[in-house]
Coordinates of C-alpha atoms and ligand atoms in Angstrom, one line a residue:
X1 CA 0.3 -0.2 0.3
X2 CA 1.3 3.4 -1.0
X3 CA 0.3 6.6 0.9
X4 CA 0.8 10.4 0.0
X5 CA 0.2 12.8 2.9
X6 CA -0.7 16.5 1.9
X7 CA -2.2 19.4 4.2
X8 CA -2.5 20.5 7.7
X9 CA -1.6 18.9 11.3
X10 CA -5.5 17.6 10.8
X11 CA -5.2 15.9 7.7
X12 CA -1.8 14.6 9.2
X13 CA -3.6 13.0 12.1
X14 CA -6.4 11.7 9.7
X15 CA -3.3 9.8 7.6
X16 CA -1.9 8.3 10.8
X17 CA -5.6 7.2 11.6
X18 CA -5.8 5.3 8.3
X19 CA -2.1 4.2 8.2
X20 CA -2.6 2.3 11.8
X21 CA -6.1 1.0 10.3
X22 CA -4.3 -0.2 7.4
X23 CA -1.3 -1.6 8.9
X24 CA -3.6 -3.2 11.9
X25 CA -5.5 -5.4 9.1
X26 CA -2.1 -6.7 7.7
X27 CA -1.7 -4.3 5.1
X28 CA 2.3 -3.7 4.5
X29 CA 3.2 0.1 3.7
X30 CA 5.6 0.8 0.8
X31 CA 7.7 3.9 0.6
X32 CA 7.5 3.6 -3.5
X33 CA 5.0 3.5 -6.1
X34 CA 6.2 0.6 -8.1
X35 CA 6.2 -1.6 -4.9
X36 CA 2.6 -0.6 -3.9
X37 CA -0.8 -2.3 -5.0
X38 CA -2.8 0.1 -4.5
X39 CA -2.0 4.3 -3.1
X40 CA -4.0 6.5 -1.0
X41 CA -3.7 10.1 -1.7
X42 CA -4.8 12.5 1.5
X43 CA -5.5 15.6 0.1
X44 CA -6.1 19.2 0.9
X45 CA -8.2 21.7 -0.3
X46 CA -7.9 24.9 1.5
X47 CA -6.4 27.5 -0.7
X48 CA -6.2 27.4 -4.5
X49 CA -2.4 26.3 -4.6
X50 CA -3.2 23.6 -2.2
X51 CA -5.5 22.0 -4.2
X52 CA -3.6 22.2 -7.4
X53 CA -0.8 20.3 -5.6
X54 CA -3.6 17.7 -4.0
X55 CA -4.4 17.1 -7.9
X56 CA -1.0 16.9 -9.0
X57 CA 0.0 14.7 -6.4
X58 CA -3.3 12.2 -7.6
X59 CA -2.0 12.4 -11.2
X60 CA 1.3 11.8 -10.6
X61 CA -0.2 8.3 -8.2
X62 CA -2.2 7.7 -11.2
X63 CA 0.7 7.8 -13.9
X64 CA 3.2 5.7 -11.3
X65 CA 0.6 3.1 -9.9
X66 CA -2.7 3.2 -11.5
X67 CA -5.0 2.1 -8.5
X68 CA -5.6 5.7 -6.4
X69 CA -8.1 6.1 -3.6
X70 CA -8.4 9.8 -2.6
X71 CA -9.2 11.3 0.6
X72 CA -9.3 14.0 2.7
X73 CA -10.6 18.3 2.1
X74 CA -10.6 18.2 -1.4
X75 CA -12.6 15.1 -1.9
X76 CA -15.1 16.9 0.4
X77 CA -15.6 19.6 -3.0
X78 CA -17.8 17.7 -5.2
X79 CA -16.8 16.6 -8.1
X80 CA -13.8 18.2 -8.3
X81 CA -11.2 15.2 -8.5
X82 CA -13.6 13.3 -10.7
X83 CA -13.4 15.9 -12.8
X84 CA -9.7 16.2 -12.8
X85 CA -8.7 12.6 -12.4
X86 CA -12.0 10.7 -13.7
X87 CA -9.7 7.2 -13.1
X88 CA -9.7 7.2 -9.6
X89 CA -11.2 4.3 -7.7
X90 CA -13.2 6.3 -4.9
X91 CA -13.0 9.2 -3.4
X92 CA -14.0 9.9 0.3
X93 CA -14.1 13.2 2.4
X94 CA -11.6 14.2 5.6
X95 CA -11.7 12.2 8.5
X96 CA -13.3 9.4 7.2
X97 CA -11.1 6.0 8.1
X98 CA -14.2 3.8 7.2
X99 CA -14.9 5.4 3.9
X100 CA -10.9 4.8 3.1
X101 CA -11.1 1.2 4.3
X102 CA -14.3 0.4 2.5
X103 CA -12.8 1.3 -1.1
X104 CA -9.3 -0.3 0.1
X105 CA -11.6 -3.4 1.2
X106 CA -13.5 -3.3 -2.5
X107 CA -10.0 -2.7 -4.6
X108 CA -7.4 -5.0 -2.7
X109 CA -9.2 -7.5 -0.2
X110 CA -7.8 -7.8 3.6
X111 CA -5.0 -10.1 3.9
X112 CA -5.4 -13.4 5.1
X113 CA -3.7 -13.2 8.3
X114 CA -3.3 -9.7 10.3
X115 CA -0.3 -9.5 12.2
X116 CA -2.6 -7.0 14.3
X117 CA 0.0 -7.6 17.6
X118 CA 2.5 -6.0 15.6
X119 CA 0.9 -2.6 15.7
X120 CA 1.9 -0.6 18.6
X121 CA -0.8 0.6 20.9
X122 CA -0.1 4.0 20.0
X123 CA -0.8 3.6 16.4
X124 CA 1.4 4.8 13.8
X125 CA 2.8 8.5 14.0
X126 CA 4.2 10.4 11.4
X127 CA 5.8 12.8 13.5
X128 CA 9.2 12.2 15.2
X129 CA 8.8 9.9 18.2
X130 CA 9.4 12.5 21.0
X131 CA 6.3 14.7 19.8
X132 CA 2.9 14.0 18.7
X133 CA -0.3 15.7 17.9
X134 CA -3.5 15.0 19.6
X135 CA -6.8 16.0 17.6
X136 CA -9.5 16.5 20.1
X137 CA -12.2 17.2 17.5
X138 CA -13.1 17.8 14.1
X139 CA -15.3 20.3 12.0
X140 CA -16.4 23.5 13.4
X141 CA -19.4 25.4 14.3
X142 CA -18.5 28.9 13.3
X143 CA -18.5 30.4 10.4
X144 CA -15.6 32.8 9.4
X145 CA -16.3 34.6 6.1
X146 CA -13.1 34.0 4.8
X147 CA -12.9 30.2 5.4
X148 CA -14.4 27.0 3.9
X149 CA -13.7 24.5 6.3
X150 CA -16.6 23.7 7.7
X151 CA -18.4 23.4 4.3
X152 CA -15.4 20.3 3.8
X153 CA -15.4 19.2 7.6
X154 CA -18.9 19.5 8.8
X155 CA -19.9 20.9 12.0
X156 CA -18.0 20.6 15.7
X157 CA -17.7 16.8 16.5
X158 CA -16.0 16.4 20.0
X159 CA -14.0 12.9 20.3
X160 CA -15.2 11.1 23.6
X161 CA -12.7 12.5 26.0
X162 CA -12.2 9.1 27.5
X163 CA -10.9 8.1 24.3
X164 CA -8.7 11.0 23.6
X165 CA -7.1 10.5 27.2
X166 CA -6.0 6.8 26.3
X167 CA -4.4 7.9 23.0
X168 CA -2.6 10.3 24.9
X169 CA -1.3 8.0 27.6
X170 CA -0.5 5.4 25.0
X171 CA 1.4 8.1 23.3
X172 CA 3.1 8.8 26.8
X173 CA 3.9 5.3 27.5
X174 CA 5.1 4.9 23.6
X175 CA 7.8 7.8 25.0
X176 CA 6.6 10.7 23.5
X177 CA 7.4 13.6 25.3
X178 CA 5.1 16.6 23.8
X179 CA 1.4 16.2 23.0
X180 CA 0.3 19.0 20.5
X181 CA -3.7 19.7 21.3
X182 CA -4.9 20.5 17.9
X183 CA -8.9 21.1 16.3
X184 CA -10.7 23.7 14.2
X185 CA -11.4 25.3 17.8
X186 CA -10.2 23.8 21.1
X187 CA -11.7 26.3 23.3
X188 CA -15.2 24.8 22.2
X189 CA -14.3 21.0 23.1
X190 CA -17.6 19.4 24.4
X191 CA -19.8 21.9 23.6
X192 CA -21.5 19.5 20.7
X193 CA -22.2 17.0 23.4
X194 CA -23.3 19.3 26.3
X195 CA -19.6 18.6 28.1
X196 CA -20.8 15.2 28.5
X197 CA -19.2 13.4 31.3
X198 CA -17.0 10.4 30.0
X199 CA -14.4 8.2 31.4
X200 CA -10.7 7.5 31.8
X201 CA -8.9 5.6 34.0
X202 CA -12.5 4.6 36.0
X203 CA -12.8 8.0 37.2
X204 CA -15.6 10.6 35.6
X205 CA -13.9 13.6 33.8
X206 CA -16.1 16.0 31.7
X207 CA -15.5 16.8 27.7
X208 CA -14.4 20.3 28.3
X209 CA -11.3 21.9 27.6
X210 CA -10.3 22.9 31.4
X211 CA -11.0 19.3 32.4
X212 CA -9.0 17.9 29.6
X213 CA -6.0 20.1 30.1
X214 CA -6.0 18.9 33.8
X215 CA -6.1 15.0 32.7
X216 CA -3.8 15.8 30.2
X217 CA -1.4 17.6 32.8
X218 CA -1.0 14.4 34.9
X219 CA 0.4 12.7 32.4
X220 CA 4.2 14.2 33.2
X221 CA 4.9 15.2 29.8
X222 CA 4.6 18.8 27.8
X223 CA 1.4 19.6 26.7
X224 CA 0.9 22.6 24.3
X225 CA -2.7 24.1 23.3
X226 CA -3.5 25.6 19.5
X227 CA -6.2 27.2 17.9
X228 CA -8.0 28.4 20.8
X229 CA -10.1 31.7 20.8
X230 CA -10.1 34.3 23.4
X231 CA -13.5 33.2 25.1
X232 CA -13.8 33.8 29.1
X233 CA -13.6 30.4 30.2
X234 CA -10.1 29.6 28.5
X235 CA -8.9 31.7 31.6
X236 CA -9.4 28.8 33.7
X237 CA -6.5 27.0 32.1
X238 CA -4.0 29.8 32.5
X239 CA -3.6 28.9 36.6
X240 CA -2.4 25.4 34.8
X241 CA 0.2 26.9 33.3
X242 CA 1.5 29.3 36.0
X243 CA 1.3 25.8 38.0
X244 CA 3.6 24.2 35.5
X245 CA 1.0 21.5 34.6
X246 CA 0.3 22.5 30.8
X247 CA 3.4 24.9 29.0
X248 CA 2.6 28.2 29.0
X249 CA 1.8 28.8 25.7
X250 CA -1.4 29.8 23.8
X251 CA -1.8 29.6 20.2
X252 CA -4.7 32.0 19.5
X253 CA -5.7 32.9 15.8
X254 CA -6.5 36.5 16.3
X255 CA -6.7 37.4 12.4
X256 CA -7.4 41.1 13.3
X257 CA -8.2 44.0 16.0
X258 CA -10.5 45.6 14.5
X259 CA -13.9 45.2 15.7
X260 CA -15.9 45.9 12.5
X261 CA -13.1 43.8 10.4
X262 CA -13.9 41.0 13.3
X263 CA -17.4 41.0 12.7
X264 CA -17.0 40.8 8.8
X265 CA -15.2 37.8 9.5
X266 CA -17.7 36.2 11.8
X267 CA -14.9 35.5 14.1
X268 CA -15.4 33.7 17.4
X269 CA -15.2 35.6 20.5
X270 CA -15.3 38.8 18.8
X271 CA -16.7 40.8 20.8
X272 CA -14.4 40.1 23.9
X273 CA -11.9 42.5 25.0
X274 CA -8.6 40.9 24.0
X275 CA -6.3 43.4 25.1
X276 CA -7.9 43.3 28.3
X277 CA -7.9 39.1 28.5
X278 CA -4.2 39.1 27.4
X279 CA -3.6 41.8 30.4
X280 CA -5.2 39.1 33.0
X281 CA -3.5 36.1 31.0
X282 CA 0.2 37.7 31.8
X283 CA -0.8 38.8 35.3
X284 CA -1.9 35.2 36.4
X285 CA 1.4 33.1 34.6
X286 CA 3.8 35.8 33.1
X287 CA 5.7 33.1 31.7
X288 CA 3.1 32.9 28.8
X289 CA 4.0 32.5 25.3
X290 CA 1.4 34.1 23.0
X291 CA 1.1 32.5 19.4
X292 CA -1.3 34.4 16.7
X293 CA -2.2 34.9 13.0
X294 CA -3.6 37.4 11.4
X295 CA -5.0 38.3 8.0
X296 CA -4.1 41.6 6.0
X297 CA -6.3 43.6 3.7
X298 CA -9.4 41.6 4.0
X299 CA -12.2 43.1 2.2
X300 CA -13.3 46.5 3.1
X301 CA -10.1 46.9 5.5
X302 CA -9.3 50.8 5.3
X303 CA -6.0 52.0 6.1
X304 CA -7.2 53.7 9.4
X305 CA -8.3 49.9 10.3
X306 CA -5.2 48.5 9.2
X307 CA -3.3 51.1 11.3
X308 CA -5.6 49.8 14.2
X309 CA -3.9 46.4 13.7
X310 CA -0.3 47.5 14.0
X311 CA -1.7 49.8 17.1
X312 CA -2.7 46.2 18.4
X313 CA 0.8 44.6 17.9
X314 CA 2.3 47.3 20.0
X315 CA 0.0 46.9 23.1
X316 CA -0.4 43.6 22.7
X317 CA 3.5 42.7 22.5
X318 CA 2.5 39.1 21.1
X319 CA 5.6 36.3 21.1
X320 CA 5.2 34.5 17.6
X321 CA 2.5 36.2 14.9
X322 CA 2.2 34.9 11.2
X323 CA 0.4 36.8 8.8
X324 CA -1.2 36.1 5.5
X325 CA -2.4 38.7 3.0
X326 CA -6.1 37.9 2.2
X327 CA -6.6 35.2 -0.2
X328 CA -10.2 35.2 -1.9
X329 CA -10.6 31.3 -1.2
X330 CA -12.8 30.1 -4.0
X331 CA -16.2 29.4 -2.3
X332 CA -15.4 31.9 0.9
X333 CA -18.3 34.4 1.9
X334 CA -16.2 36.9 2.5
X335 CA -15.0 37.1 -1.3
X336 CA -18.6 38.8 -2.0
X337 CA -18.0 41.8 0.5
X338 CA -17.7 45.7 -1.0
X339 CA -13.9 47.1 -1.0
X340 CA -12.1 44.3 -2.2
X341 CA -8.3 45.2 -1.4
X342 CA -6.0 45.4 -4.6
X343 CA -3.6 42.6 -4.2
X344 CA -0.9 44.8 -4.2
X345 CA -1.7 46.5 -1.3
X346 CA -2.7 43.7 0.6
X347 CA 1.1 42.4 0.2
X348 CA 2.1 45.8 1.1
X349 CA 0.2 45.6 4.4
X350 CA 1.5 42.4 5.3
X351 CA 5.4 43.5 4.8
X352 CA 4.6 46.6 6.8
X353 CA 2.9 44.2 9.5
X354 CA 5.6 41.8 9.6
X355 CA 8.4 44.3 9.7
X356 CA 6.7 46.1 13.0
X357 CA 6.3 42.4 14.5
X358 CA 9.8 41.1 13.8
X359 CA 10.9 43.8 15.9
X360 CA 8.6 43.1 18.6
X361 CA 9.6 39.2 18.3
X362 CA 13.1 40.2 18.4
X363 CA 12.8 42.3 22.0
X364 CA 10.5 39.9 23.3
X365 CA 13.5 36.8 22.4
X366 CA 16.3 39.1 23.2
X367 CA 14.4 39.3 27.0
X368 CA 15.2 35.8 27.2
X369 CA 19.2 36.2 26.9
X370 CA 20.8 35.3 30.4
X371 CA 18.1 32.5 31.5
X372 CA 18.7 29.3 31.8
X373 CA 15.8 27.6 29.9
X374 CA 13.9 23.9 29.9
X375 CA 15.0 22.4 26.3
X376 CA 13.4 19.2 24.3
X377 CA 16.3 18.2 22.1
X378 CA 14.8 18.0 18.8
X379 CA 18.1 16.7 17.1
X380 CA 22.0 17.2 18.2
X381 CA 22.6 20.5 19.0
X382 CA 19.0 22.0 18.4
X383 CA 15.8 22.0 20.5
X384 CA 12.8 24.2 21.8
X385 CA 11.9 25.5 24.8
X386 CA 8.1 26.1 26.0
X387 CA 7.7 29.0 24.0
X388 CA 8.4 27.3 20.6
X389 CA 5.7 24.8 19.0
X390 CA 7.6 22.4 16.4
X391 CA 7.5 23.4 12.5
X392 CA 6.2 27.0 13.0
X393 CA 8.1 29.1 15.9
X394 CA 11.6 29.4 16.6
X395 CA 14.8 26.9 18.1
X396 CA 16.8 26.8 20.8
X397 CA 20.6 26.3 19.2
X398 CA 22.9 25.0 22.1
X399 CA 26.4 23.6 22.6
X400 CA 26.7 20.3 24.7
X401 CA 28.8 20.2 27.6
X402 CA 32.5 19.2 27.1
X403 CA 33.2 15.5 28.1
X404 CA 29.5 14.4 28.8
X405 CA 27.1 12.8 26.4
X406 CA 25.7 14.5 23.2
X407 CA 21.8 15.5 23.9
X408 CA 19.6 13.0 22.1
X409 CA 16.4 13.7 20.8
X410 CA 13.7 13.4 23.3
X411 CA 15.9 14.5 26.0
X412 CA 15.1 17.4 28.3
X413 CA 17.9 19.5 28.7
X414 CA 18.5 22.8 30.4
X415 CA 20.2 25.6 28.3
X416 CA 21.8 28.7 29.4
X417 CA 20.7 31.4 26.9
X418 CA 23.6 33.4 25.5
X419 CA 22.1 35.4 22.5
X420 CA 19.0 35.9 20.3
X421 CA 18.6 36.5 17.0
X422 CA 15.1 37.6 15.1
X423 CA 13.8 34.0 15.5
X424 CA 16.0 31.6 17.6
X425 CA 18.0 31.8 20.8
X426 CA 21.6 30.1 21.4
X427 CA 23.1 29.0 24.7
X428 CA 25.0 26.1 26.4
X429 CA 23.7 23.3 28.3
X430 CA 24.3 23.3 31.5
Ligands
SF4_1 S1 -13.2 29.0 13.4 FE1 -13.5 30.0 11.6 S2 -11.3 29.8 10.4 FE2 -11.3 28.4 12.3 S3 -12.2 26.7 11.0 FE3 -14.2 27.3 11.9 S4 -14.9 29.1 10.8 FE4 -12.4 28.3 9.9

């Protein structure tokens, strides 16, 4: 069986679930098209360039192998895959392990002797051994006007809390040192099931973000929260960060600061006083690292509203920030809003935004020079502190102690920070 995995961490988790099921049923995974009887392509359909990349990958798999099953977000877009590649065997949407397995069974019967015991209890992981994504829900109840995810992935469906905790426990037992909690809206966990009480380890546990964080915090490994919105109840998890039970890190996609634009975007928690919330979080947990993403040049954004966003950056002093120039994704409601900002101006605003934030991020990093930080090692000489999520944030580059063995991936060490640059810290192991 061949497998091509494209897209975001949520798609990556879907790939892991499918690979786990394939292995559980005795299918072998082949690293080349030649060695495979069939290829599964997990696609992304978020922006036009991702659609193109996915269609190209399907074309390549068809040319190289010929038997192809397509899954993922692009599969949810009615007819797109079949129109471009009529030769694919089957198309399913995202988060559809059963659909993919049904198509696999139809075209490649299950091997006779499944060595189910060869599959490790934590499943097959595509991330390095020492960190893993933990997907707690699928879909989203919001309808942000620039986003088509709900139309592809449907409304919020929270995974049962007991199942999430068992997966987390298995990962910890298998040597994972850091869990990255992901979803479309982590703060909404459990809303769809009215925060139903589940069971973990023989104890009742509510399907709710705070209770989940408390339980994850008891596993003794790093827990990092992504895609959290600034709702009042998020304040409840900040003390857990201050107490060191989960990492003092919050990834909050604010997207803008102008109330009018946030309303046009239909953002969750758009009526909250974000700056006040940030101040309150920092008062409880001064160590907290805040990461966010923004969109510059949203339809109708005036120069004054853009400047409001720049002023917000000055006030908020966020640690890590990404910014996209608005991209009119096909099918997104925002494209119909009046006052589209010309592409050149969108790019220009993005550049102005990043220029301002670069100085803020660099200054915040510099403030860490002279401190000793706990660092999780990714590779020899390279690691990350609580402030750095893998792939998207910076690194802590360190020299090992002379005479002592080199730190290895998955080790937790202390590093004295000696200097900083725009993204990374540099220091030596103590
Ligand atoms: S919160 Fe908004 S941007 Fe995020 S997935 Fe839901 S609709 Fe899309």
